[in-house]
Amino acid sequence: MPTAAPPPNEFMRSLLQIPSVAARDVDTEGRTLVSYDVTGSAQLYEVGADGEWRQLTDLDGVAAGRYLPGARAVVVQHDAGGNERGQLSLVDLDSPDVAGEGPLPPLVPFVHDPAFVHRLAGVAPGRVLYLTNRRNGVDFDLVSREIASGKETVLYDGGGYVAEVEASPDGRWVALTRPNAPANSLQLLLVSTEDGRIEPLTPWGDDAFVRTPSWQPDSSALLVSGNPGREMTAVLRYDLAARTWSEVVADPGHDLVGWVSPAGAHVLVASNDDGAVSLALHSLPDGELVRDLDLPAGGCAALHRHPDPVWSQAGDAVAVTYSSPVEPPYAVRLDVASGTSRAVRPPDRPDLPGGLVAPESHRVATPDGEQIPTFVYRPADGGDGSAVLVIHGGPEGQSVRQWQPMVAALVAQGHTVLVPNVRGSTGYGKRWYALDDVRRRLDSVADLAALHDWLPTIGVDPDRVALYGGSYGGYMVLAGLAFQPARWAAGVDIVGIASLVTFLENTSDYRRAHREREYGSLANDRDFLHEASPLTQVDAIRAPLFVIHGANDPRVPLSEAEQIVAALRARNVPCELRVYGDEGHGLAKRANQLDAYPAACAFLAEQLAKRPGGTSDRGEGVA
């Protein structure tokens, strides 16, 4: 049961110390493999059918993994200090150390080379599929490695970044997705394992977003989630013999994403309704609804920062991760035959504090006639008249109705919190997420001004409003402060982009071409990239800034934070920088979160405080 809300700073710390659970895999014996962060970073645990918890890893960084079919073992993916250069190791679950009370079982190296990325792509009896850029540091190859012999077979080396992979049950084909030329589009490829032939199933120039490829058990058809020729994503079927597409489950008003059961009898479908993501079971091949998954309304049961749902090898169970604005993440195991579910929550989880609130949904008009989907979180007592805009990353991302401790803490501190899905966000159709591509970048920034202009209609003092965001959201914070300096009282930038030019020049080689599709290329768009960079307009920034960055960030290098901080300090603009040497693109470790986030909250409380005389402390020079 919720307890009374503690003071704001203690409230923030109490939220950060609530452990979360995420589903990673499920077997036919009632066991669930989960990530659990009670130790301070997410580690792998196995939860038995009897509810017993067994810790499997205790690594310096985050651990993820899958069960190996046909064996009592787990393949573990892990990196060092958030550098995203994943390595693969094995854990024997029949080890006496696991079954008894002894030390954790050792990690047995399986695929290790710390200079390169190795990303777990799939598991099958006796082998593991993984993606790696070790050939040239840029392109990702798909490799199959046998467990017993260590023999490796390259299944795909056609170049580019590879997103998802699914091998056909008969071993003849691999379906994979890789970035298309248009921003936020993915191409579906069919690769023959017999002769390496590559067949594009979506044209290279197509703007479709395609994901979650999965096979029927007889390898006759492939199911995907995609939006070719349509506004919203649907579950579609590709027949290999006829070379034709058909619709399985669709909803013209909502994005749908599906995961097919190994037995081929069902598809689990996630429906995204304004950031509330529900799950339902549909039959195959007709796509008829079997039942809705029994989960609380108003939360997020898949997608975004949660791992994808995972089917057991027999198709009798599926594991998902659920959270909401008032419920930290936990795993749910669904029994397909009965429709019953079992929640896997942290053992001995502390009571949730009082004061947690769900958002209101609004549409905020822009001067050019668009409507910005926006969640508004209001303090129970109405707040103190200040507000914080929390902008998501991506930019091809979406703010959804899931657990966000920082949002809850800001609300408890008395701020009204707006969480918008500005143009460029997913979840609202293909047209909306394309409205910020390349030379329309500043149209997205202009949405911040429209949101600011709307704030007085909900009782917010427009002189006491701050920006908060991470990654691309950090770029939006800096862009708002630089291009709209009179509107914002402060900003918190987490692993954000200060210059689109230097970001693209210095990001990891394998990410550059992938990100140029969205932002524009250094070869063709350098002038605009320079124009749209906050660093270019740094002399206009007058609001105090709080910056958080990981030293090992492979996506947005630390130099982005360092250069904006140096430029502001040279102009005597108040600016604090906190760098964490054991983090990458964001803060994954609780100790660092407990250091950074309460400090950011305190910074915002100070900057947005109402001063004697009814004004903020922004100074007479701010319009």
Coordinates of C-alpha atoms in Angstrom, one line a residue:
M1 CA 0.0 0.0 0.0
P2 CA 1.2 3.6 -0.7
T3 CA 2.7 5.5 2.2
A4 CA 2.6 9.2 2.8
A5 CA 4.8 11.2 0.5
P6 CA 8.2 12.3 2.1
P7 CA 9.8 15.7 1.5
P8 CA 10.7 16.2 -2.2
N9 CA 14.4 15.3 -2.1
E10 CA 13.7 12.2 0.0
F11 CA 10.8 11.4 -2.3
M12 CA 13.2 11.3 -5.3
R13 CA 15.7 9.1 -3.5
S14 CA 12.9 6.7 -2.3
L15 CA 11.7 6.4 -5.9
L16 CA 15.2 5.6 -7.3
Q17 CA 15.7 2.9 -4.7
I18 CA 12.6 1.0 -5.6
P19 CA 13.9 -2.0 -7.5
S20 CA 12.5 -3.0 -10.9
V21 CA 12.1 -6.3 -12.7
A22 CA 12.1 -6.9 -16.5
A23 CA 11.2 -10.1 -18.3
R24 CA 14.0 -11.6 -20.4
D25 CA 12.8 -15.2 -21.1
V26 CA 10.5 -17.9 -20.0
D27 CA 10.7 -21.7 -20.1
T28 CA 8.1 -24.6 -20.1
E29 CA 8.8 -25.5 -16.5
G30 CA 7.4 -22.4 -15.0
R31 CA 10.7 -20.5 -14.7
T32 CA 11.2 -16.9 -15.7
L33 CA 14.5 -15.2 -16.5
V34 CA 14.5 -11.6 -15.4
S35 CA 16.7 -8.5 -15.0
Y36 CA 16.5 -7.2 -11.5
D37 CA 18.4 -4.1 -10.3
V38 CA 18.3 -4.5 -6.5
T39 CA 22.2 -4.6 -6.4
G40 CA 22.4 -1.2 -8.1
S41 CA 22.5 -2.3 -11.7
A42 CA 20.3 -4.7 -13.7
Q43 CA 21.5 -8.3 -13.2
L44 CA 20.1 -11.6 -14.3
Y45 CA 18.0 -13.7 -11.9
E46 CA 15.9 -16.9 -12.4
V47 CA 12.5 -17.0 -10.7
G48 CA 11.3 -20.6 -10.3
A49 CA 7.7 -21.7 -10.5
D50 CA 7.7 -21.8 -6.7
G51 CA 8.7 -18.1 -6.6
E52 CA 12.3 -18.8 -5.5
W53 CA 14.8 -16.2 -6.7
R54 CA 18.3 -17.2 -7.8
Q55 CA 20.9 -14.6 -8.8
L56 CA 22.9 -15.5 -11.9
T57 CA 25.2 -12.6 -12.5
D58 CA 26.9 -9.8 -10.6
L59 CA 28.6 -7.7 -13.2
D60 CA 29.9 -4.2 -13.1
G61 CA 27.4 -3.2 -15.8
V62 CA 23.9 -4.2 -17.0
A63 CA 23.3 -7.8 -17.9
A64 CA 20.7 -9.2 -20.4
G65 CA 20.2 -12.7 -21.7
R66 CA 18.2 -15.6 -23.0
Y67 CA 17.7 -19.3 -22.1
L68 CA 19.5 -21.7 -24.5
P69 CA 16.8 -24.1 -25.9
G70 CA 17.3 -27.7 -24.9
A71 CA 19.8 -26.9 -22.2
R72 CA 19.8 -25.6 -18.6
A73 CA 21.9 -22.6 -19.6
V74 CA 21.7 -18.9 -20.3
V75 CA 23.6 -16.8 -22.7
V76 CA 24.5 -13.5 -21.2
Q77 CA 25.1 -10.2 -23.0
H78 CA 27.2 -7.6 -21.0
D79 CA 29.4 -4.6 -21.6
A80 CA 31.9 -2.5 -19.6
G81 CA 30.8 0.8 -18.1
G82 CA 28.0 1.5 -20.6
N83 CA 30.3 1.4 -23.7
E84 CA 27.7 -0.8 -25.5
R85 CA 30.5 -3.1 -26.8
G86 CA 28.6 -6.2 -25.8
Q87 CA 30.3 -9.5 -25.0
L88 CA 28.6 -12.9 -24.7
S89 CA 29.1 -15.4 -22.0
L90 CA 27.5 -18.6 -20.8
V91 CA 26.1 -19.6 -17.4
D92 CA 25.4 -23.3 -16.6
L93 CA 22.2 -23.4 -14.6
D94 CA 22.9 -27.0 -13.5
S95 CA 25.9 -25.8 -11.7
P96 CA 26.0 -26.8 -8.0
D97 CA 26.7 -23.1 -7.2
V98 CA 23.3 -22.1 -8.6
A99 CA 21.4 -25.0 -7.0
G100 CA 23.0 -24.5 -3.6
E101 CA 24.0 -21.6 -1.4
G102 CA 27.5 -21.1 -2.8
P103 CA 28.9 -18.3 -4.9
L104 CA 27.5 -17.3 -8.2
P105 CA 28.3 -19.5 -11.1
P106 CA 31.2 -18.3 -13.2
L107 CA 30.6 -16.6 -16.5
V108 CA 32.2 -18.7 -19.2
P109 CA 33.4 -16.5 -22.1
F110 CA 31.6 -17.4 -25.4
V111 CA 32.2 -14.5 -27.8
H112 CA 34.6 -11.9 -26.4
D113 CA 36.6 -9.1 -28.0
P114 CA 36.3 -5.8 -26.1
A115 CA 37.2 -3.7 -29.1
F116 CA 33.9 -4.6 -30.9
V117 CA 30.2 -5.0 -30.4
H118 CA 28.6 -8.4 -30.1
R119 CA 24.8 -8.3 -29.8
L120 CA 22.7 -11.3 -29.0
A121 CA 20.4 -11.8 -31.9
G122 CA 18.8 -15.2 -31.3
V123 CA 19.0 -18.6 -29.7
A124 CA 18.3 -22.1 -31.1
P125 CA 19.1 -25.6 -30.0
G126 CA 22.9 -26.0 -29.9
R127 CA 23.7 -22.5 -31.3
V128 CA 23.6 -18.8 -30.8
L129 CA 23.1 -16.0 -33.4
Y130 CA 24.8 -12.8 -32.8
L131 CA 25.6 -9.5 -34.6
T132 CA 29.0 -8.0 -34.6
N133 CA 30.9 -5.1 -36.3
R134 CA 34.3 -6.8 -35.8
R135 CA 35.0 -7.1 -39.6
N136 CA 35.5 -3.4 -40.1
G137 CA 34.1 -1.6 -37.1
V138 CA 31.2 -0.3 -39.0
D139 CA 29.1 -2.9 -40.7
F140 CA 27.2 -5.6 -38.7
D141 CA 27.5 -9.2 -39.8
L142 CA 25.2 -12.0 -38.6
V143 CA 27.1 -15.0 -37.2
S144 CA 25.9 -18.4 -36.1
R145 CA 28.1 -20.0 -33.4
E146 CA 27.7 -23.7 -32.3
I147 CA 27.8 -24.1 -28.5
A148 CA 29.7 -27.4 -28.4
S149 CA 32.4 -26.9 -31.1
G150 CA 32.6 -23.1 -31.3
K151 CA 32.3 -23.3 -35.0
E152 CA 31.1 -20.1 -36.6
T153 CA 29.2 -19.5 -39.8
V154 CA 28.6 -16.0 -41.2
L155 CA 25.0 -15.9 -42.4
Y156 CA 25.0 -12.3 -43.5
D157 CA 27.7 -9.8 -44.4
G158 CA 25.8 -7.5 -46.7
G159 CA 26.7 -4.3 -44.8
G160 CA 25.0 -1.7 -42.8
Y161 CA 23.5 -1.7 -39.3
V162 CA 21.2 -4.7 -38.6
A163 CA 18.3 -4.2 -36.2
E164 CA 16.5 -7.5 -35.7
V165 CA 17.1 -11.1 -36.9
E166 CA 15.0 -14.3 -37.1
A167 CA 16.1 -17.6 -38.5
S168 CA 13.5 -19.8 -40.2
P169 CA 12.8 -23.1 -38.4
D170 CA 14.0 -25.2 -41.4
G171 CA 17.4 -23.4 -41.3
R172 CA 17.1 -22.2 -45.0
W173 CA 16.4 -18.5 -44.4
V174 CA 17.2 -15.6 -42.2
A175 CA 14.9 -12.6 -42.1
L176 CA 16.5 -9.4 -40.9
T177 CA 15.8 -5.7 -40.8
R178 CA 18.3 -2.9 -41.6
P179 CA 17.9 0.8 -42.0
N180 CA 16.3 2.1 -45.2
A181 CA 17.3 5.3 -46.9
P182 CA 14.4 7.4 -45.4
A183 CA 14.5 8.4 -41.8
N184 CA 12.9 5.9 -39.3
S185 CA 12.4 3.3 -42.0
L186 CA 13.6 -0.3 -41.9
Q187 CA 14.1 -2.6 -44.8
L188 CA 13.2 -6.3 -44.5
L189 CA 15.7 -8.7 -46.1
L190 CA 15.4 -12.4 -46.8
V191 CA 18.8 -14.1 -46.7
S192 CA 19.4 -17.6 -48.0
T193 CA 21.7 -19.6 -45.7
E194 CA 22.5 -22.0 -48.6
D195 CA 24.0 -19.6 -51.1
G196 CA 24.0 -16.2 -49.3
R197 CA 21.4 -14.7 -51.7
I198 CA 19.8 -11.5 -50.4
E199 CA 16.2 -10.7 -51.4
P200 CA 14.8 -7.3 -50.3
L201 CA 11.2 -7.7 -49.3
T202 CA 10.7 -4.0 -49.0
P203 CA 12.2 -1.6 -51.6
W204 CA 15.3 0.3 -50.6
G205 CA 13.5 3.7 -51.1
D206 CA 10.4 2.6 -49.2
D207 CA 9.6 4.7 -46.1
A208 CA 8.1 1.7 -44.3
F209 CA 8.9 0.9 -40.7
V210 CA 9.2 -2.9 -40.3
R211 CA 10.1 -4.9 -37.2
T212 CA 9.5 -8.1 -35.2
P213 CA 10.0 -10.6 -38.1
S214 CA 9.0 -14.1 -37.0
W215 CA 8.3 -17.4 -38.9
Q216 CA 5.5 -19.8 -39.1
P217 CA 6.7 -23.2 -37.8
D218 CA 6.8 -24.8 -41.3
S219 CA 8.8 -21.9 -42.6
S220 CA 6.2 -21.2 -45.2
A221 CA 5.4 -17.6 -44.1
L222 CA 6.9 -14.7 -42.3
L223 CA 5.0 -12.3 -40.1
V224 CA 6.2 -8.8 -39.4
S225 CA 4.9 -5.5 -37.9
G226 CA 5.0 -2.7 -40.4
N227 CA 3.4 0.2 -42.1
P228 CA 4.1 -0.1 -45.8
G229 CA 1.6 1.9 -47.7
R230 CA -0.3 2.8 -44.5
E231 CA -0.2 5.3 -41.7
M232 CA -0.1 3.0 -38.7
T233 CA 1.8 -0.3 -38.2
A234 CA -0.1 -3.5 -38.5
V235 CA 0.7 -7.2 -38.3
L236 CA 1.3 -8.5 -41.8
R237 CA 2.1 -11.9 -43.4
Y238 CA 4.5 -12.7 -46.2
D239 CA 4.0 -15.9 -48.1
L240 CA 7.3 -17.3 -49.4
A241 CA 5.8 -19.5 -52.1
A242 CA 3.4 -16.9 -53.5
R243 CA 5.7 -13.9 -52.7
T244 CA 2.6 -12.0 -51.6
W245 CA 1.7 -9.8 -48.6
S246 CA -1.6 -10.0 -46.6
E247 CA -3.0 -8.3 -43.5
V248 CA -3.3 -10.3 -40.3
V249 CA -4.3 -7.8 -37.6
A250 CA -4.8 -4.1 -38.2
D251 CA -6.3 -1.0 -36.5
P252 CA -6.4 2.2 -38.6
G253 CA -6.2 4.3 -35.5
H254 CA -3.3 2.7 -33.5
D255 CA 0.1 1.2 -34.0
L256 CA 0.1 -2.6 -33.6
V257 CA 3.2 -4.8 -33.0
G258 CA 3.0 -8.5 -33.0
W259 CA 5.1 -11.5 -31.8
V260 CA 4.2 -14.9 -33.2
S261 CA 4.2 -18.0 -30.9
P262 CA 6.8 -20.8 -31.9
A263 CA 3.9 -23.2 -32.5
G264 CA 2.4 -20.7 -34.9
A265 CA -1.1 -20.8 -33.4
H266 CA -1.1 -17.3 -31.9
V267 CA 0.3 -13.9 -32.2
L268 CA 0.6 -11.6 -29.2
V269 CA -0.3 -8.1 -30.3
A270 CA 0.6 -4.8 -28.6
S271 CA -1.7 -1.8 -29.2
N272 CA -0.5 1.7 -28.6
D273 CA -3.3 4.0 -27.7
D274 CA -1.8 7.5 -26.9
G275 CA 1.1 5.9 -25.0
A276 CA -1.0 3.3 -23.1
V277 CA 0.2 -0.1 -24.5
S278 CA -2.1 -3.1 -24.0
L279 CA -1.7 -6.7 -25.1
A280 CA -4.0 -9.2 -26.6
L281 CA -3.8 -12.7 -27.9
H282 CA -5.0 -13.4 -31.5
S283 CA -5.3 -16.7 -33.3
L284 CA -3.5 -17.6 -36.6
P285 CA -4.0 -17.6 -39.5
D286 CA -7.2 -15.6 -39.2
G287 CA -6.0 -13.0 -36.7
E288 CA -9.2 -13.2 -34.6
L289 CA -9.1 -12.0 -31.1
V290 CA -8.8 -14.7 -28.5
R291 CA -8.5 -12.7 -25.3
D292 CA -7.1 -9.5 -23.9
L293 CA -4.1 -9.9 -21.5
D294 CA -5.2 -9.2 -18.0
L295 CA -3.1 -6.2 -17.0
P296 CA -3.9 -2.9 -15.3
A297 CA -5.2 -0.1 -17.6
G298 CA -3.3 3.1 -18.2
G299 CA 0.2 1.6 -18.3
C300 CA 2.7 0.2 -20.8
A301 CA 3.0 -3.5 -21.3
A302 CA 5.6 -3.5 -24.1
L303 CA 7.7 -1.4 -26.4
H304 CA 10.0 1.5 -25.8
R305 CA 12.2 1.1 -22.7
H306 CA 10.8 -2.3 -21.9
P307 CA 12.2 -5.5 -23.4
D308 CA 10.0 -7.1 -26.0
P309 CA 7.7 -9.9 -24.9
V310 CA 9.2 -13.4 -25.1
W311 CA 7.5 -16.7 -25.9
S312 CA 8.6 -20.0 -24.4
Q313 CA 10.0 -22.4 -26.9
A314 CA 6.8 -24.6 -26.7
G315 CA 4.5 -21.6 -27.1
D316 CA 2.6 -22.3 -23.9
A317 CA 3.7 -19.2 -22.0
V318 CA 4.8 -15.7 -22.7
A319 CA 6.7 -13.2 -20.4
V320 CA 6.2 -9.5 -20.6
T321 CA 7.2 -6.4 -18.7
Y322 CA 4.7 -3.9 -17.4
S323 CA 4.9 -0.5 -15.7
S324 CA 2.7 2.6 -15.4
P325 CA 3.2 6.1 -14.0
V326 CA 2.2 4.7 -10.6
E327 CA 3.7 1.2 -10.8
P328 CA 7.5 0.3 -11.2
P329 CA 8.3 -2.3 -13.8
Y330 CA 7.6 -5.9 -13.0
A331 CA 7.4 -9.1 -15.1
V332 CA 4.2 -11.0 -15.9
R333 CA 4.1 -14.6 -17.0
L334 CA 1.0 -15.5 -19.1
D335 CA -0.3 -19.0 -19.4
V336 CA -1.6 -19.2 -22.9
A337 CA -4.1 -22.1 -22.4
S338 CA -5.8 -20.7 -19.4
G339 CA -5.3 -17.0 -19.9
T340 CA -4.1 -16.7 -16.3
S341 CA -1.1 -14.5 -15.4
R342 CA 1.4 -14.4 -12.6
A343 CA 3.2 -11.2 -11.6
V344 CA 6.9 -11.5 -10.9
R345 CA 7.6 -8.5 -8.6
P346 CA 10.7 -7.9 -6.5
P347 CA 10.8 -9.8 -3.3
D348 CA 10.5 -7.5 -0.3
R349 CA 9.8 -4.5 -2.4
P350 CA 9.3 -1.4 -0.2
D351 CA 5.9 0.2 -0.2
L352 CA 5.3 2.8 -2.8
P353 CA 5.2 6.4 -1.5
G354 CA 2.1 8.4 -1.7
G355 CA 1.8 11.3 -4.1
L356 CA 2.1 9.3 -7.4
V357 CA -0.2 10.7 -10.1
A358 CA -1.4 9.6 -13.5
P359 CA -1.3 12.1 -16.4
E360 CA -4.0 14.0 -18.2
S361 CA -3.9 13.7 -22.0
H362 CA -4.1 17.0 -24.0
R363 CA -3.5 18.1 -27.6
V364 CA -1.7 21.5 -27.8
A365 CA -2.2 23.6 -31.0
T366 CA 0.7 25.0 -32.9
P367 CA 0.7 28.1 -35.1
D368 CA 1.0 25.9 -38.3
G369 CA -2.2 24.0 -37.4
E370 CA -0.7 20.8 -35.9
Q371 CA -1.7 19.3 -32.5
I372 CA 1.0 18.1 -30.1
P373 CA 0.0 15.1 -28.0
T374 CA 1.0 16.0 -24.5
F375 CA 0.7 14.4 -21.0
V376 CA 0.2 16.8 -18.1
Y377 CA 1.1 15.7 -14.6
R378 CA -0.3 18.0 -11.9
P379 CA 0.6 18.1 -8.2
A380 CA -2.4 17.1 -6.0
D381 CA -2.5 20.6 -4.4
G382 CA -2.3 22.4 -7.8
G383 CA 1.4 23.1 -7.6
D384 CA 3.3 26.3 -7.2
G385 CA 2.8 27.7 -10.7
S386 CA 6.1 26.5 -12.1
A387 CA 6.4 23.8 -14.8
V388 CA 9.0 21.5 -16.4
L389 CA 8.8 20.1 -19.9
V390 CA 10.3 16.6 -20.2
I391 CA 11.3 15.8 -23.7
H392 CA 12.0 12.2 -24.9
G393 CA 15.0 11.0 -26.9
G394 CA 15.1 9.4 -30.3
P395 CA 14.0 11.6 -32.0
E396 CA 12.1 8.6 -33.3
G397 CA 10.8 7.7 -29.9
Q398 CA 7.7 8.2 -27.8
S399 CA 6.8 9.2 -24.3
V400 CA 4.4 6.6 -23.0
R401 CA 2.5 5.9 -19.8
Q402 CA 5.2 4.1 -17.9
W403 CA 7.3 4.5 -14.8
Q404 CA 9.3 7.7 -14.7
P405 CA 10.8 8.5 -11.3
M406 CA 12.1 11.9 -12.4
V407 CA 8.6 13.0 -13.5
A408 CA 7.1 11.8 -10.3
A409 CA 9.7 13.6 -8.3
L410 CA 9.3 16.8 -10.1
V411 CA 5.5 16.7 -9.5
A412 CA 6.1 16.0 -5.8
Q413 CA 8.4 19.1 -5.8
G414 CA 5.4 21.2 -6.8
H415 CA 6.0 21.6 -10.6
T416 CA 3.4 20.9 -13.2
V417 CA 5.2 18.5 -15.6
L418 CA 4.4 18.4 -19.4
V419 CA 5.6 15.3 -21.3
P420 CA 5.0 16.1 -25.0
N421 CA 5.3 14.0 -28.1
V422 CA 6.6 16.7 -30.4
R423 CA 6.6 16.3 -34.1
G424 CA 9.0 13.5 -35.0
S425 CA 7.6 11.2 -32.3
T426 CA 6.4 7.7 -33.0
G427 CA 3.1 6.3 -32.0
Y428 CA 0.9 8.8 -33.8
G429 CA 1.4 7.7 -37.4
K430 CA 3.9 7.9 -40.2
R431 CA 3.1 11.5 -41.1
W432 CA 3.7 12.8 -37.6
Y433 CA 7.1 11.1 -37.1
A434 CA 8.4 12.4 -40.5
L435 CA 7.6 16.1 -39.7
D436 CA 11.1 16.7 -38.2
D437 CA 13.3 14.9 -40.7
V438 CA 16.5 16.6 -41.8
R439 CA 15.8 20.3 -42.7
R440 CA 12.6 20.3 -40.7
R441 CA 14.5 19.9 -37.5
L442 CA 13.7 23.3 -36.1
D443 CA 10.0 22.8 -36.7
S444 CA 10.2 20.3 -33.8
V445 CA 12.1 22.9 -31.7
A446 CA 9.3 25.3 -32.5
D447 CA 6.8 22.9 -30.8
L448 CA 8.5 23.8 -27.5
A449 CA 7.4 27.5 -28.0
A450 CA 3.9 26.4 -28.8
L451 CA 3.8 24.4 -25.6
H452 CA 5.2 27.4 -23.6
D453 CA 2.5 29.7 -25.0
W454 CA -0.2 27.2 -23.9
L455 CA 1.0 26.9 -20.3
P456 CA -1.0 29.9 -18.9
T457 CA -4.2 28.1 -19.9
I458 CA -3.5 25.5 -17.2
G459 CA -2.4 28.0 -14.6
V460 CA 1.4 28.0 -15.1
D461 CA 3.5 31.1 -14.7
P462 CA 5.4 31.4 -18.1
D463 CA 8.4 33.0 -16.4
R464 CA 9.0 29.9 -14.3
V465 CA 9.3 27.1 -16.8
A466 CA 12.3 24.8 -17.4
L467 CA 13.3 22.2 -20.0
Y468 CA 14.5 18.6 -19.1
G469 CA 15.6 15.9 -21.6
G470 CA 18.1 13.2 -22.4
S471 CA 19.9 12.2 -25.7
Y472 CA 17.9 13.9 -28.5
G473 CA 15.8 15.3 -25.6
G474 CA 19.0 16.9 -24.4
Y475 CA 19.4 18.5 -27.9
M476 CA 15.9 19.8 -27.5
V477 CA 16.8 21.3 -24.1
L478 CA 19.8 23.1 -25.5
A479 CA 18.0 24.2 -28.7
G480 CA 15.1 25.6 -26.7
L481 CA 17.5 27.6 -24.5
A482 CA 19.5 28.8 -27.6
F483 CA 16.7 29.5 -30.1
Q484 CA 14.0 30.7 -27.6
P485 CA 16.1 32.2 -24.8
A486 CA 13.4 34.5 -23.5
R487 CA 11.0 31.6 -22.7
W488 CA 13.0 29.3 -20.5
A489 CA 14.2 29.8 -16.9
A490 CA 16.6 26.7 -16.8
G491 CA 17.5 23.5 -18.4
V492 CA 18.7 20.0 -17.5
D493 CA 20.6 18.3 -20.4
I494 CA 21.4 14.6 -20.1
V495 CA 23.8 13.1 -22.7
G496 CA 22.5 15.7 -25.2
I497 CA 23.8 17.0 -28.5
A498 CA 25.3 20.5 -28.5
S499 CA 26.4 20.5 -32.2
L500 CA 24.8 18.3 -34.9
V501 CA 28.1 18.6 -36.8
T502 CA 30.5 17.5 -34.1
F503 CA 28.0 14.8 -32.9
L504 CA 28.0 13.2 -36.4
E505 CA 31.8 13.6 -36.7
N506 CA 32.5 12.0 -33.4
T507 CA 29.8 9.4 -32.8
S508 CA 30.7 5.7 -33.2
D509 CA 31.5 4.9 -36.8
Y510 CA 28.7 2.3 -37.0
R511 CA 26.1 4.8 -36.0
R512 CA 27.0 7.7 -38.3
A513 CA 25.3 6.6 -41.5
H514 CA 22.3 5.4 -39.4
R515 CA 21.8 8.8 -37.8
E516 CA 22.5 10.9 -40.9
R517 CA 19.3 9.6 -42.3
E518 CA 17.4 11.5 -39.6
Y519 CA 19.5 14.6 -39.1
G520 CA 21.1 15.1 -42.5
S521 CA 24.5 14.2 -43.8
L522 CA 27.8 15.9 -43.2
A523 CA 28.5 15.8 -47.0
N524 CA 25.2 17.4 -48.1
D525 CA 23.7 19.2 -45.1
R526 CA 26.6 20.6 -43.2
D527 CA 25.4 24.2 -43.5
F528 CA 22.0 23.4 -42.1
L529 CA 23.4 21.1 -39.4
H530 CA 25.5 24.0 -38.3
E531 CA 22.5 26.4 -38.4
A532 CA 20.3 24.0 -36.3
S533 CA 23.0 23.4 -33.6
P534 CA 22.6 25.0 -30.2
L535 CA 26.3 25.6 -30.0
T536 CA 26.0 27.9 -33.0
Q537 CA 23.6 30.1 -31.0
V538 CA 25.3 29.7 -27.6
D539 CA 25.8 33.5 -27.2
A540 CA 22.0 33.7 -26.9
I541 CA 21.7 31.3 -24.0
R542 CA 21.1 33.0 -20.7
A543 CA 19.3 30.4 -18.6
P544 CA 21.3 28.3 -16.1
L545 CA 22.1 24.8 -17.2
F546 CA 22.7 21.4 -15.4
V547 CA 24.5 18.8 -17.5
I548 CA 24.9 15.1 -16.9
H549 CA 27.0 12.8 -19.1
G550 CA 28.6 9.4 -19.1
A551 CA 32.3 9.3 -20.0
N552 CA 31.9 6.1 -22.1
D553 CA 29.0 7.3 -24.2
P554 CA 29.4 5.7 -27.7
R555 CA 26.4 7.5 -29.1
V556 CA 26.7 11.1 -28.0
P557 CA 30.4 11.6 -27.1
L558 CA 31.3 13.4 -23.8
S559 CA 32.8 16.2 -26.0
E560 CA 29.3 17.4 -26.7
A561 CA 28.7 18.2 -23.0
E562 CA 32.2 19.6 -22.5
Q563 CA 32.0 22.1 -25.4
I564 CA 28.6 23.5 -24.4
V565 CA 29.7 23.8 -20.8
A566 CA 33.0 25.5 -21.8
A567 CA 31.1 28.0 -24.0
L568 CA 28.6 28.9 -21.3
R569 CA 31.2 29.3 -18.6
A570 CA 33.2 31.6 -20.8
R571 CA 30.2 33.8 -20.9
N572 CA 29.6 33.5 -17.1
V573 CA 26.3 31.6 -17.6
P574 CA 25.7 29.3 -14.5
C575 CA 26.4 25.8 -15.6
E576 CA 27.1 22.6 -13.7
L577 CA 28.6 19.5 -15.3
R578 CA 28.5 16.0 -13.7
V579 CA 30.5 13.3 -15.6
Y580 CA 30.3 9.6 -14.5
G581 CA 33.3 7.5 -15.5
D582 CA 31.5 4.2 -15.4
E583 CA 28.5 5.2 -17.5
G584 CA 27.6 5.4 -21.2
H585 CA 24.5 6.8 -22.9
G586 CA 22.6 7.6 -19.7
L587 CA 22.9 6.5 -16.1
A588 CA 22.3 2.8 -15.5
K589 CA 23.8 2.5 -12.0
R590 CA 21.7 3.4 -9.0
A591 CA 24.6 5.0 -7.1
N592 CA 25.1 7.5 -10.0
Q593 CA 21.4 8.1 -10.3
L594 CA 21.2 8.9 -6.6
D595 CA 24.0 11.4 -7.0
A596 CA 22.8 13.1 -10.2
Y597 CA 19.0 13.1 -10.2
P598 CA 18.3 14.6 -6.8
A599 CA 20.9 17.3 -7.5
A600 CA 19.1 18.0 -10.8
C601 CA 15.8 18.3 -8.9
A602 CA 17.3 20.6 -6.4
F603 CA 18.7 22.7 -9.2
L604 CA 15.3 23.1 -10.8
A605 CA 13.6 23.9 -7.5
E606 CA 16.1 26.7 -7.0
Q607 CA 15.8 28.1 -10.5
L608 CA 12.0 27.9 -10.6
A609 CA 11.4 29.2 -7.1
K610 CA 9.0 32.1 -6.8
R611 CA 10.8 35.1 -5.4
P612 CA 9.5 37.9 -3.1
G613 CA 7.3 40.2 -5.1
G614 CA 5.9 37.3 -7.2
T615 CA 8.6 37.0 -9.7
S616 CA 11.2 34.5 -10.6
D617 CA 14.9 35.3 -10.2
R618 CA 15.7 35.3 -14.0
G619 CA 16.7 39.0 -13.9
E620 CA 15.5 42.2 -15.6
G621 CA 17.3 41.4 -18.9
V622 CA 15.0 38.5 -19.7
A623 CA 11.9 39.2 -21.7

